[in-house]
Structure formats: structure tokens, C-alpha cells
CSV table of C-alpha atoms and ligand atoms in Angstrom, one decimal:
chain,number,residue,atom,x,y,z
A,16,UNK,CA,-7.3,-18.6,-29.7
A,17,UNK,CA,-9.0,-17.4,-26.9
A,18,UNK,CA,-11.8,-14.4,-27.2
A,19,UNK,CA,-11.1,-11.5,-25.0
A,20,UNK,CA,-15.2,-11.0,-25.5
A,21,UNK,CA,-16.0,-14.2,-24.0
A,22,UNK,CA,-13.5,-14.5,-21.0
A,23,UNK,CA,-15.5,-15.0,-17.7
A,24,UNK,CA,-16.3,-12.4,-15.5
A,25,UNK,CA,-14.4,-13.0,-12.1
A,26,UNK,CA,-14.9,-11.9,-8.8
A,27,UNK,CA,-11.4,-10.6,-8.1
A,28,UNK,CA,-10.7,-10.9,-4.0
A,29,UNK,CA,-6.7,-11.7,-4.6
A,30,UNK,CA,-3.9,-9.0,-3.9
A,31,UNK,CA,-5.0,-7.4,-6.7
A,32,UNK,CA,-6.1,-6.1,-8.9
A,33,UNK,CA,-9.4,-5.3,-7.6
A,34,UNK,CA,-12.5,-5.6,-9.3
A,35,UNK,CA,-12.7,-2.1,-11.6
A,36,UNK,CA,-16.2,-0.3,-11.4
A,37,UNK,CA,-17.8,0.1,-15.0
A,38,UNK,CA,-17.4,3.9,-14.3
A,39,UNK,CA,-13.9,3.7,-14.8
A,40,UNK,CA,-14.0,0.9,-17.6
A,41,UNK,CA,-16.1,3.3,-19.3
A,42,UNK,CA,-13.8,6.1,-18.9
A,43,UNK,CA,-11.0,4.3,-20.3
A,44,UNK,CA,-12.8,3.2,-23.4
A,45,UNK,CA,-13.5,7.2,-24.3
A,46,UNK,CA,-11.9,7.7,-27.5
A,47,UNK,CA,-8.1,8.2,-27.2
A,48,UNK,CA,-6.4,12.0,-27.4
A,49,UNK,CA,-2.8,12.4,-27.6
A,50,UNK,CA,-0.7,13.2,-24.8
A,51,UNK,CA,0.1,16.9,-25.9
A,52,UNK,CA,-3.5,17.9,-26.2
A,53,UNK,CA,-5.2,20.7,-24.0
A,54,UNK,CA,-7.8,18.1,-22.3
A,55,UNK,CA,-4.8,16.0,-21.6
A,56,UNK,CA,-3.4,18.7,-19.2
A,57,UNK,CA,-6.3,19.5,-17.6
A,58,UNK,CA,-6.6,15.5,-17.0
A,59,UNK,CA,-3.1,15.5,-15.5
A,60,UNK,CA,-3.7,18.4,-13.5
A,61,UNK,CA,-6.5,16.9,-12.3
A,62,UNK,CA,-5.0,13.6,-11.3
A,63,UNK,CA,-2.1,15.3,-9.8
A,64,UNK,CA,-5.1,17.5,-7.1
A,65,UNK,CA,-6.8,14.3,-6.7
A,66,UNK,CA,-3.2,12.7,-5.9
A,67,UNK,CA,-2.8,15.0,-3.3
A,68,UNK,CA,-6.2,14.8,-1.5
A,69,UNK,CA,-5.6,11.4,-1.7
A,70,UNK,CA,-2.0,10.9,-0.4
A,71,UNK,CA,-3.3,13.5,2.2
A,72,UNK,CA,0.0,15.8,0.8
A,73,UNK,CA,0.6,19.3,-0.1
A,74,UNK,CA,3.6,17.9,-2.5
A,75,UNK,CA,4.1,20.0,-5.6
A,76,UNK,CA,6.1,16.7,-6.7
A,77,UNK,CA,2.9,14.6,-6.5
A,78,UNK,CA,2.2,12.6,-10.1
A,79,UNK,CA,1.3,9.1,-11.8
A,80,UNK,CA,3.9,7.3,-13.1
A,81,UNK,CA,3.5,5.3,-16.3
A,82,UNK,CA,4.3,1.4,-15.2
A,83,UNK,CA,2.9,-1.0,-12.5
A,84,UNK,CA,3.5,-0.7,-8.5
A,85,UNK,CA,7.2,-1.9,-8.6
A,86,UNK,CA,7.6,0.7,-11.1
A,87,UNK,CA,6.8,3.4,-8.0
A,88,UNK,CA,9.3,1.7,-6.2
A,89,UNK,CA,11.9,1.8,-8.8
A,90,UNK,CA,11.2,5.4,-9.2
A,91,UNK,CA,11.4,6.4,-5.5
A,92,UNK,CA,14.5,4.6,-4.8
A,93,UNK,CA,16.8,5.8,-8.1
A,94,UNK,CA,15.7,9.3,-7.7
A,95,UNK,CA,16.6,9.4,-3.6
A,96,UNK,CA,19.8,6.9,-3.8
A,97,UNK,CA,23.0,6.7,-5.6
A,98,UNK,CA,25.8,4.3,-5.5
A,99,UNK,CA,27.0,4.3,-1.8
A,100,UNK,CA,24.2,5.8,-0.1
A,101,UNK,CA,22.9,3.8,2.7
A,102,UNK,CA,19.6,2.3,3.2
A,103,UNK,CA,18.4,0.9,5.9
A,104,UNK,CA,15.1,-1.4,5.1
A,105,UNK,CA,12.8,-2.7,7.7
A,106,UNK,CA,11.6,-6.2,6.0
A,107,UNK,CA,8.6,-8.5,6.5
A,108,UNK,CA,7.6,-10.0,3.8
A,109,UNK,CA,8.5,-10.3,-0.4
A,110,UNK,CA,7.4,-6.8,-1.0
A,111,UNK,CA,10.1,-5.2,1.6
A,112,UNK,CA,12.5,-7.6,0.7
A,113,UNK,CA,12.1,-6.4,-2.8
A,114,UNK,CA,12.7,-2.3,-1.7
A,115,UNK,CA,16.3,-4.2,-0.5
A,116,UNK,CA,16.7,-6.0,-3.9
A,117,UNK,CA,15.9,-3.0,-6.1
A,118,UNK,CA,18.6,-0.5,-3.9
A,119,UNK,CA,21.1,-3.1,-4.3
A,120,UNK,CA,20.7,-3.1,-8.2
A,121,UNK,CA,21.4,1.1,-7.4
A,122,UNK,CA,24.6,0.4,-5.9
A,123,UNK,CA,23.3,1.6,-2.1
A,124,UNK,CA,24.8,0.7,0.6
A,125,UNK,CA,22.2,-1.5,2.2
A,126,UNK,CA,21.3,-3.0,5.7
A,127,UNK,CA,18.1,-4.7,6.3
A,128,UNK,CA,16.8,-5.2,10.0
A,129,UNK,CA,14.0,-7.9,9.7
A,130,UNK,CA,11.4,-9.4,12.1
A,131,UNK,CA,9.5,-12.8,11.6
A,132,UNK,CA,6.6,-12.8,9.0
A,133,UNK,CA,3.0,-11.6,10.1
A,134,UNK,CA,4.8,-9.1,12.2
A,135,UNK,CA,5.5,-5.3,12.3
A,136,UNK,CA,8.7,-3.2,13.7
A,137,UNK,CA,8.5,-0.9,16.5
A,138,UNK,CA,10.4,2.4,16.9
A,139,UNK,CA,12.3,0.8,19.2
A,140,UNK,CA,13.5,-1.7,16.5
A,141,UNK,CA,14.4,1.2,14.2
A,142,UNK,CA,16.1,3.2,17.0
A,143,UNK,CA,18.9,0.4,17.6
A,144,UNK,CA,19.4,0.1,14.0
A,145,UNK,CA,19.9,3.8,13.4
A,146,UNK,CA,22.5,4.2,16.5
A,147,UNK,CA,24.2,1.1,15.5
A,148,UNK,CA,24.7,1.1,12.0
A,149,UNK,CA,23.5,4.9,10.6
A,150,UNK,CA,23.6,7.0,9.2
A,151,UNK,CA,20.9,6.4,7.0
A,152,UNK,CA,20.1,8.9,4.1
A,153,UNK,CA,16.8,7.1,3.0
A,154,UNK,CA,14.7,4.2,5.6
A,155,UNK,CA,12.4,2.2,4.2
A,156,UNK,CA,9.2,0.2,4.8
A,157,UNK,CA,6.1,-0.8,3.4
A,158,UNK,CA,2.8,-0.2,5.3
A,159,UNK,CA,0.3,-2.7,4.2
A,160,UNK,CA,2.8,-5.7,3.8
A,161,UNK,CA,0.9,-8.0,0.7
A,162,UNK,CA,2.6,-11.1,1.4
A,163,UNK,CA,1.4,-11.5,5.1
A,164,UNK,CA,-1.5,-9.3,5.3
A,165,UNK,CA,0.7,-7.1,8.3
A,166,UNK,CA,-0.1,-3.4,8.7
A,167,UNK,CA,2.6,-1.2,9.6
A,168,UNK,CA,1.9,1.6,12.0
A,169,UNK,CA,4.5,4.5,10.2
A,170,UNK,CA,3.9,7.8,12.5
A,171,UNK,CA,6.2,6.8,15.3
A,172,UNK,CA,8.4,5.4,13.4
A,173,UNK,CA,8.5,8.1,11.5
A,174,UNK,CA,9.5,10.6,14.1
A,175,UNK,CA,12.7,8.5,14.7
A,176,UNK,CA,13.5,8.5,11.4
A,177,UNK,CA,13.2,12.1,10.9
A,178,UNK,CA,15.4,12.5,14.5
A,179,UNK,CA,18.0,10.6,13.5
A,180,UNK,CA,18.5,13.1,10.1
A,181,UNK,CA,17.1,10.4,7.3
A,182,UNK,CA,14.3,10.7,4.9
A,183,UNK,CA,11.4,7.8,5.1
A,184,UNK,CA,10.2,6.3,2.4
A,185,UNK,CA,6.9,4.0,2.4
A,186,UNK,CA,5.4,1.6,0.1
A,187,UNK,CA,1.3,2.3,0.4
A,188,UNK,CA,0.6,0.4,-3.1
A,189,UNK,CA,-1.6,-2.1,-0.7
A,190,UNK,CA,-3.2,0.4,1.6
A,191,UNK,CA,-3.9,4.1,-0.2
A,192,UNK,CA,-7.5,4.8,0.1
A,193,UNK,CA,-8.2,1.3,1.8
A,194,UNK,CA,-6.7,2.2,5.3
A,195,UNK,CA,-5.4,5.9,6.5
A,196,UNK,CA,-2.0,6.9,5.0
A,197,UNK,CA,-1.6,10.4,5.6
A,198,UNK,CA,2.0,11.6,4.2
A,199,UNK,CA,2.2,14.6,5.5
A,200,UNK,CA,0.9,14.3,8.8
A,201,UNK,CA,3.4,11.2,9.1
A,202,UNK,CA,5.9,13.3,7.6
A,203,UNK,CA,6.8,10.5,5.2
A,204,UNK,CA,9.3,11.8,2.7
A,205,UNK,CA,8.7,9.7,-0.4
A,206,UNK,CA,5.4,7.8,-1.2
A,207,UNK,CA,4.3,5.2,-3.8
A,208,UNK,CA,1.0,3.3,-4.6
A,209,UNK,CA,-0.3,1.4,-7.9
A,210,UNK,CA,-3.7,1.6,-9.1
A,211,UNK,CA,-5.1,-1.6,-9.2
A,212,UNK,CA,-5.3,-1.8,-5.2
A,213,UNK,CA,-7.5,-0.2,-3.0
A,214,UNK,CA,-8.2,2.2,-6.2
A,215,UNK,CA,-9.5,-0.3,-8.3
A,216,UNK,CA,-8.6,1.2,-11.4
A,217,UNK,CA,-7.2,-1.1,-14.2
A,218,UNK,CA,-3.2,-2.4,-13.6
A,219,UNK,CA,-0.2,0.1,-15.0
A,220,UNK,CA,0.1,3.1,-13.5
A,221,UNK,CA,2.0,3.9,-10.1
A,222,UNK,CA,1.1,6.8,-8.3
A,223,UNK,CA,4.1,9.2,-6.3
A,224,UNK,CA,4.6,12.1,-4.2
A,225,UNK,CA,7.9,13.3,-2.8
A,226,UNK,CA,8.2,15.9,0.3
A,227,UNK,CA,10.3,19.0,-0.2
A,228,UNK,CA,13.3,17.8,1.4
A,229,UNK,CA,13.1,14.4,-0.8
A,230,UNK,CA,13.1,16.9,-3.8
A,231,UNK,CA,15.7,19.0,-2.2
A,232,UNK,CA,17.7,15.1,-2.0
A,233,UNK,CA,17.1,14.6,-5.7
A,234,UNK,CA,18.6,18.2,-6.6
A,235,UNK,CA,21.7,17.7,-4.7
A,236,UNK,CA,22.7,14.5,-6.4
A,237,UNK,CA,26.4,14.0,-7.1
A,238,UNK,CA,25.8,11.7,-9.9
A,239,UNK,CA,23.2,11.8,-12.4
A,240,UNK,CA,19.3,9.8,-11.9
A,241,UNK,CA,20.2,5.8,-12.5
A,242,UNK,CA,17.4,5.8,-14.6
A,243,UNK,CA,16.2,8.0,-17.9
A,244,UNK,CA,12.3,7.2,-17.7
A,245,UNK,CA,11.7,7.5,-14.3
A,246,UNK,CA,13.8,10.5,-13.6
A,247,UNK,CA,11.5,13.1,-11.7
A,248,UNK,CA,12.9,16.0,-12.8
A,249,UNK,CA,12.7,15.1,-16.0
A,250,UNK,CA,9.1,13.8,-15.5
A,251,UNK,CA,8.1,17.0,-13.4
A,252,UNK,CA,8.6,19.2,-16.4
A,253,UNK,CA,6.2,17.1,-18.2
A,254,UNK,CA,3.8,17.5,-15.6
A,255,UNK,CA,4.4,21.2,-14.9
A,256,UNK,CA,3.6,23.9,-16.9
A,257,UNK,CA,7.0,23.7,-19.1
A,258,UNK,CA,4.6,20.5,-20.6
A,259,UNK,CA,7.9,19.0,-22.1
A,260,UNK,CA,7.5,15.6,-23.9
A,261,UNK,CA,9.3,12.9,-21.9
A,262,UNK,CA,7.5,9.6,-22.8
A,263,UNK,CA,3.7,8.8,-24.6
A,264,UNK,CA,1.8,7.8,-21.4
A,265,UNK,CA,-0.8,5.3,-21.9
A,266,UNK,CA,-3.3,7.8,-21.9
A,267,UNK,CA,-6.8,5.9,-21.9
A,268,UNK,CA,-5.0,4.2,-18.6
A,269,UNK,CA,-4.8,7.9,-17.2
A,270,UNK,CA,-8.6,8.3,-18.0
A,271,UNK,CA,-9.3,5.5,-16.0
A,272,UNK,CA,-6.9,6.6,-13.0
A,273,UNK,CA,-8.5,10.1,-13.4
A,274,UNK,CA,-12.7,8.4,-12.8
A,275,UNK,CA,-11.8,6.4,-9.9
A,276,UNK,CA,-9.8,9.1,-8.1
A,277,UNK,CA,-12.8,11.1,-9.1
A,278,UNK,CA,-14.9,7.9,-7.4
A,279,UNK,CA,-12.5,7.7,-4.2
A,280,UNK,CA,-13.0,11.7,-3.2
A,281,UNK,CA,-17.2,11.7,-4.3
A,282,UNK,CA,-17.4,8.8,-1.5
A,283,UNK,CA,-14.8,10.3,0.7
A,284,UNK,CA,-11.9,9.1,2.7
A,285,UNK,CA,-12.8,8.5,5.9
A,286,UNK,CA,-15.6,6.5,4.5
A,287,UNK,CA,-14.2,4.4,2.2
A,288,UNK,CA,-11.6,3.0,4.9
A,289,UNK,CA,-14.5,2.6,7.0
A,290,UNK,CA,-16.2,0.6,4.0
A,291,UNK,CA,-12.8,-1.7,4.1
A,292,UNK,CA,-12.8,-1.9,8.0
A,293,UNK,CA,-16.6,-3.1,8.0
A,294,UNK,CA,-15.7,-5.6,5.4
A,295,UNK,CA,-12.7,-7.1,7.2
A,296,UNK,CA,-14.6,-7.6,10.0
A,297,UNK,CA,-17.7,-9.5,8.4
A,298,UNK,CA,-14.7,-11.5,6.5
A,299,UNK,CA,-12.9,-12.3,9.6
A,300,UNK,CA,-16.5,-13.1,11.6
A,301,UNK,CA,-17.6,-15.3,8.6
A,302,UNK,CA,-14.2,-17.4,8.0
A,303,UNK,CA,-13.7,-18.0,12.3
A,304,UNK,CA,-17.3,-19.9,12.3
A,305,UNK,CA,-15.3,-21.8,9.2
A,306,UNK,CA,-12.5,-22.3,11.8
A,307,UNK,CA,-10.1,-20.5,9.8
A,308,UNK,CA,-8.0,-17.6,11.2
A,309,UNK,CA,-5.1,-15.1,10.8
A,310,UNK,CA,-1.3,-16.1,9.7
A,311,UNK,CA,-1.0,-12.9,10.9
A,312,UNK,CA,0.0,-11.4,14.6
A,313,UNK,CA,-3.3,-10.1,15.9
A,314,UNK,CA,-2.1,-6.6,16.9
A,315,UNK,CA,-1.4,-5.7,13.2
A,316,UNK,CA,-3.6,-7.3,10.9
A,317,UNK,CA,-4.7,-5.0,7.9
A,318,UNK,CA,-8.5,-4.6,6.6
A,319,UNK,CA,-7.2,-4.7,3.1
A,320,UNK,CA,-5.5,-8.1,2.2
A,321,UNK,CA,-6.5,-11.3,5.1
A,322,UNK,CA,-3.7,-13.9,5.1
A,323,UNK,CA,-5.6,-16.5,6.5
A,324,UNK,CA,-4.4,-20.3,7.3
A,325,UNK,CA,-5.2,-22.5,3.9
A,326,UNK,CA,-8.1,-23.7,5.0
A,327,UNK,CA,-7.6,-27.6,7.2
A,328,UNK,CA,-8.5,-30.8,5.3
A,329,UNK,CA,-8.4,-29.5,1.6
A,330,UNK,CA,-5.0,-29.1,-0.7
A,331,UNK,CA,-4.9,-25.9,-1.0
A,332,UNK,CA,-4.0,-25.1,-4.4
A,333,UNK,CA,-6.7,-27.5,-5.2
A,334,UNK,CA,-8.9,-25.2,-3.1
A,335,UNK,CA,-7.9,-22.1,-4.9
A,336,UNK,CA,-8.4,-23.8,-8.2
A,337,UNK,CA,-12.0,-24.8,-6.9
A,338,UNK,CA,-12.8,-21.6,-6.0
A,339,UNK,CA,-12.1,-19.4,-9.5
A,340,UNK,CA,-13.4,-22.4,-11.8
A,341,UNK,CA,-16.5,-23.3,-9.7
A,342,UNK,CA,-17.6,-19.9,-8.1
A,343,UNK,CA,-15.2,-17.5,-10.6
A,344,UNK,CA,-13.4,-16.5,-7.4
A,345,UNK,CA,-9.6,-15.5,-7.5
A,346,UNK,CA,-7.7,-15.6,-4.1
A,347,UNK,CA,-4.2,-15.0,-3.6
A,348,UNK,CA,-1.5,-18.1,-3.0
A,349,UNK,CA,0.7,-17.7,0.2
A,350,UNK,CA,4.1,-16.2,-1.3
A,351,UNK,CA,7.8,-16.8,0.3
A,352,UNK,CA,7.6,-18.3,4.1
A,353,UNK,CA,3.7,-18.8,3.8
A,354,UNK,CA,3.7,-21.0,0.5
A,355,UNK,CA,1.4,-23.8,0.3
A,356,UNK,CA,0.4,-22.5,4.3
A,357,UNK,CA,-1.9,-19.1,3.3
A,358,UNK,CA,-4.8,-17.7,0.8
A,359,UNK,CA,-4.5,-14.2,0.5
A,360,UNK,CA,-7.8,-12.6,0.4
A,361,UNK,CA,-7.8,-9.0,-0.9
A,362,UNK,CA,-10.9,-6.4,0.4
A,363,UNK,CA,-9.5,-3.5,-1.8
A,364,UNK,CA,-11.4,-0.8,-3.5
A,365,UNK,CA,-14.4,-2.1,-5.0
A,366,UNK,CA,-14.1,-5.7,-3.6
A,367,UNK,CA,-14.3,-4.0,0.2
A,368,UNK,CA,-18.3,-4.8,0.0
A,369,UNK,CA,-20.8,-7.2,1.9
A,370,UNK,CA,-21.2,-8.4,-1.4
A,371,UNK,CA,-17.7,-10.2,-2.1
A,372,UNK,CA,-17.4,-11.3,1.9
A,373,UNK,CA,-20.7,-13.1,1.7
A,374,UNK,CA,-19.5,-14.6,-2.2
A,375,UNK,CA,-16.4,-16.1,-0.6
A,376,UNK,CA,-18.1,-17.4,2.5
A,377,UNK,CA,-20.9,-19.0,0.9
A,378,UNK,CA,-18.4,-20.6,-1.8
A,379,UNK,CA,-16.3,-21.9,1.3
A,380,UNK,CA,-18.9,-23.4,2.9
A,381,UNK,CA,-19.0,-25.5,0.0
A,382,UNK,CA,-15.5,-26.4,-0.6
A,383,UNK,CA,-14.4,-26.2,2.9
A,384,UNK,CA,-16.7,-27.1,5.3
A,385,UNK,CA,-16.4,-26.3,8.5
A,386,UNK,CA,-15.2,-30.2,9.6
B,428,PLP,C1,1.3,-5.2,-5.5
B,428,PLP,C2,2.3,-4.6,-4.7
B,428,PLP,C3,3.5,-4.1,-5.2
B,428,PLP,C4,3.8,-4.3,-6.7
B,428,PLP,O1,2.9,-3.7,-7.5
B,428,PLP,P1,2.8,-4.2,-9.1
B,428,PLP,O2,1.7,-3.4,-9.6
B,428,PLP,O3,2.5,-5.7,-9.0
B,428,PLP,O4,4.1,-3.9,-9.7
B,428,PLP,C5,4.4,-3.5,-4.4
B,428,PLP,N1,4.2,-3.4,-3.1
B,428,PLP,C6,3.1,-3.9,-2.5
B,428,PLP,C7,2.9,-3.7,-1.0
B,428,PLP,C8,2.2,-4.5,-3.3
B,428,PLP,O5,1.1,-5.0,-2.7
């Protein structure tokens, strides 16, 4: 059997999750309370403020949801969608291709517009899609794309969207607090992240935040929520001051969530997506001298993960494989169209340093040499 005490310590640089500061491992070992308890609502509370500064929002409906990313993107799409609505998703990559799979399982009426992988859409791409087969009561799209490293400019999108009379919904569980994502400035209606991103907190909690006419969409269902645990309003009188019992959340997980939103705001926004700009760029400085570049289109690479070519004239698995067990380094395989072609190199949270750039770097010149 293994020991937990003895695993080695790894320098986590894959799509996540990030490495986790001892600040917040220490928070989460604090001695559990239970979930009714005083302190707990004033930890809630808390997370909820910091949830807003974070999502940039004035939501009321802003919370943390107990279950990993996907379960943020469950909970978005069952509250907003019922059998028969119609969705139109703008895919890219797994994780957009997944918003599709998951509204299908809903019974919505789904159309997906798609462009090649490593690449964003424009408003003009929407546009057509919404004259020609709209309307749309929910669009969707994810704004750091994890399986091709694509960043998704949303506000002009957005703006289409909100013409054409649909609600926007964006997946930031890749980007929030790594790269700007500022949901009410870019009017997006319902928002989703995980922790273990660009938060670096632990794996298991989702964090959401639906505008007031995405609420006013939940409250004029026809049909009941699809789903008991993540039904919002449900879940909001939990988090509001009715403080009804829905489910036990994993409260030492919460702790954690609570210390590095606490971390995130002490070193401020602006400045921490600067921290995850500079690191790209001494990343993507470092690995051209290697002779390794971008899978994705120049005009919309994001700072947070690097999908890079495998490097040339090593098996790339092999590589991979090289790089955790010789130098404790995890990178990311290439998922769907980029199998066996990509690493994906994560900069989130507190891997977005000189520190992990110059750890991979050196390790590649080792294993990869520039030949
Ligand atoms: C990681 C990720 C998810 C899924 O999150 P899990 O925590 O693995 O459930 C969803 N969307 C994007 C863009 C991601 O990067």
C-alpha cells in the first residue's frame, strides 16, 4: 500500500490542478466545524464577497458549489435549460464539446457552430448562427479553451448575444483570476470556474454566479430544476439568510477556497494576471530557443495553459513520462484532435512564477535538446 506521507512532491504545470500554497493547505487542515455552525456562515458569506470581487459581479446569486469544474457546468446548464430549449454552443475543443454533451443529457434543443482547434469564433460567426437557426434562450462558450490552450475574446460576442434576446453563458474554470473575466462588464449571464485552476486551491469545489435575468430564467421555469443537488434555488436558501440545510458541503474544502480567495484579492487582480502574462512570455521565449512553438493560432493564445507542439525527435508520452519521474514535473497530454501531437503546460495560480518556467526549461534542455 502506498503512504500518502511519503508520495513525492510534484511540480504541478498540467491543466490543473495547480500547485496549492501551504497557506491554503494549512487552512484546510484547521480542525473541522459543521456546516450549520455560526463561523460557517460567516465563512460562506465571506467566500460568496470574495466570489464577487473575483467574478468582477454584483450577483446576489454568486456561490461555490460542492463538486469539481464539470459540476459548475452541470449546474449552469440544468438550472437555465429544460427539455426543448435551444442552445446554441460555440465549440473548440473537449471542454465546449462537453457544454453540448451535458445540454443534450437535459433534453435541449442543441446546435453547435464549431471552428478548427486552436482557434476562436468571432461575432460575426455567432451572428449568422443566431439569424439562421435562433432563437437561442441560452449561448454558450468557454473562454480559456483547456484542450488547445485558445483564449476566447467574450465582450463582443457578448453584445450579439444579448441583441439577439439570449442569455450567455461562459465557462472561465481555465481563466478566473489568471486572465481578465469580468462578468458584468461583459454582461455574461451565467458563469462557472473550479478551484484548482488559476485559484490553486485543492480539486472539488466549482465556483458560480448567475445575472438577474439568468435568475429571473430559473424562476420562470415550466418544468421543475433536472437536478435536486444542484438546484439554485434550493442551494441559494442555504446560502442566504433562510440558512436551510440542502447538502453537508465538504467544509475543510470551503476553508481552503475561503484562504486562497483571501490570497487572490491581498495580491490583487490586475496583478496577478499580470504575474500569468509575464510567465507566459518567459515560457514561450524559453521553449522557441528549444524550437518548440504554439498548436495554437497566434492571435488567441492564452497565458494560462501553452499547447505547444510535443517536442520533435522524442516520443512524447515517453517525454512526459521523463519529465514527472526524472524532474517531478506533470504536463498535460494533448486531448481529442491534438493527441499524441501536444503537451499542455499549465501557468495557473501559483505555478504562474519564474520559478516553474525556468524548472520546465531547464528539465527540457535535458530531455529535449534543442537538435
Ligand atoms: C478543467 C476544466 C473543466 C472541468 O473541471 P473539472 O474540475 O475537471 O471537473 C471544465 N472546463 C474547462 C475549461 C476546464 O479547464
Amino acid at each position: 500500500m502506498i503512504k500518502i506521507a511519503d508520495l513525492k512532491p510534484r511540480t504541478l504545470m498540467g491543466p490543473g490542478p495547480s500547485d496549492v500554497h501551504p497557506r491554503v493547505l494549512r487552512a484546510m487542515a484547521q480542525p473541522t466545524i459543521g456546516h450549520m455552525d455560526g463561523q460557517f456562515m460567516q465563512v460562506l458569506d465571506d467566500i460568496r464577497d470574495m466570489l464577487k470581487a473575483v467574478f468582477q459581479t454584483s450577483n446576489d446569486l454568486t456561490l461555490a458549489i460542492s463538486g469539481t469544474g464539470m459540476a459548475g457546468m452541470e449546474a449552469c446548464l440544468v438550472n437555465l435549460l429544460e427539455p426543448g430549449d435551444a442552445f446554441l454552443v460555440c465549440i473548440n475543443g473537449v471542454f465546449s464539446a462537453r457544454l453540448k454533451e451535458v445540454a443534450e443529457r437535459i433534453g435541449a434543443r442543441v446546435t453547435a457552430i464549431r471552428v478548427p482547434w486552436g482557434q476562436v469564433f468571432t461575432p460575426a460567426m455567432v451572428q449568422v448562427a443566431l439569424e439562421q437557426h435562433g432563437p437561442f434562450k441560452l449561448v454558450g462558450l468557454v473562454h480559456v479553451e483547456t484542450s488547445t490552450g485558445a483564449l476566447q475574446p467574450i465582450k463582443d460576442i457578448s453584445a450579439v448575444v444579448h441583441a439577439a434576446g439570449s442569455l450567455l453563458l461562459v465557462d472561465t474554470v481555465a481563466s478566473l483570476s489568471g486572465v481578465e473575466a469580468a462578468v458584468d462588464d461583459w454582461q455574461i449571464d451565467a458563469c462557472y470556474s473550479g478551484s484548482q485552476k488559476c485559484l490553486s486551491s485543492p480539486p472539488g469545489l466549482a465556483m458560480a454566479t448567475f445575472s438577474p435575468a439568468a435568475v429571473h430564467a430559473i424562476t420562470h421555469r415550466n418544468t421543475p430544476i433536472g437536478s435536486w443537488y444542484f438546484d439554485m434555488m434550493l442551494l441559494r436558501k442555504y446560502w442566504g439568510s433562510e440558512r436551510v440545510y440542502h447538502h453537508t458541503p465538504p467544509v475543510n474544502l470551503y476553508f481552503a477556497l475561503h484562504e486562497a480567495l483571501s490570497m487572490a484579492l491581498e495580491e490583487g487582480l490586475p496583478s496577478r494576471w499580470a504575474r500569468h502574462q509575464a510567465a507566459h512570455a518567459a515560457l514561450k521565449t524559453g521553449l522557441a530557443r528549444l524550437g518548440i512553438g504554439y498548436l495554437t493560432d497566434p492571435g488567441c493564445i492564452a497565458p494560462t495553459l501553452n499547447c505547444v507542439a510535443a517536442p520533435a525527435g522524442i516520443d512524447e508520452a515517453a517525454g512526459r513520462k521523463q519529465l514527472l519521474n526524472e524532474f517531478g514535473i506533470e504536463v498535460g497530454a494533448g486531448l481529442g484532435d491534438f493527441k499524441g501531437k501536444a503537451w499542455r503546460i499549465g501557468l495557473m495560480g501559483e505555478g504562474a512564477d519564474q520559478r516553474h518556467v525556468d524548472a520546465l526549461l531547464s528539465a527540457l534542455t535535458v530531455i529535449a535538446p534543442k537538435g
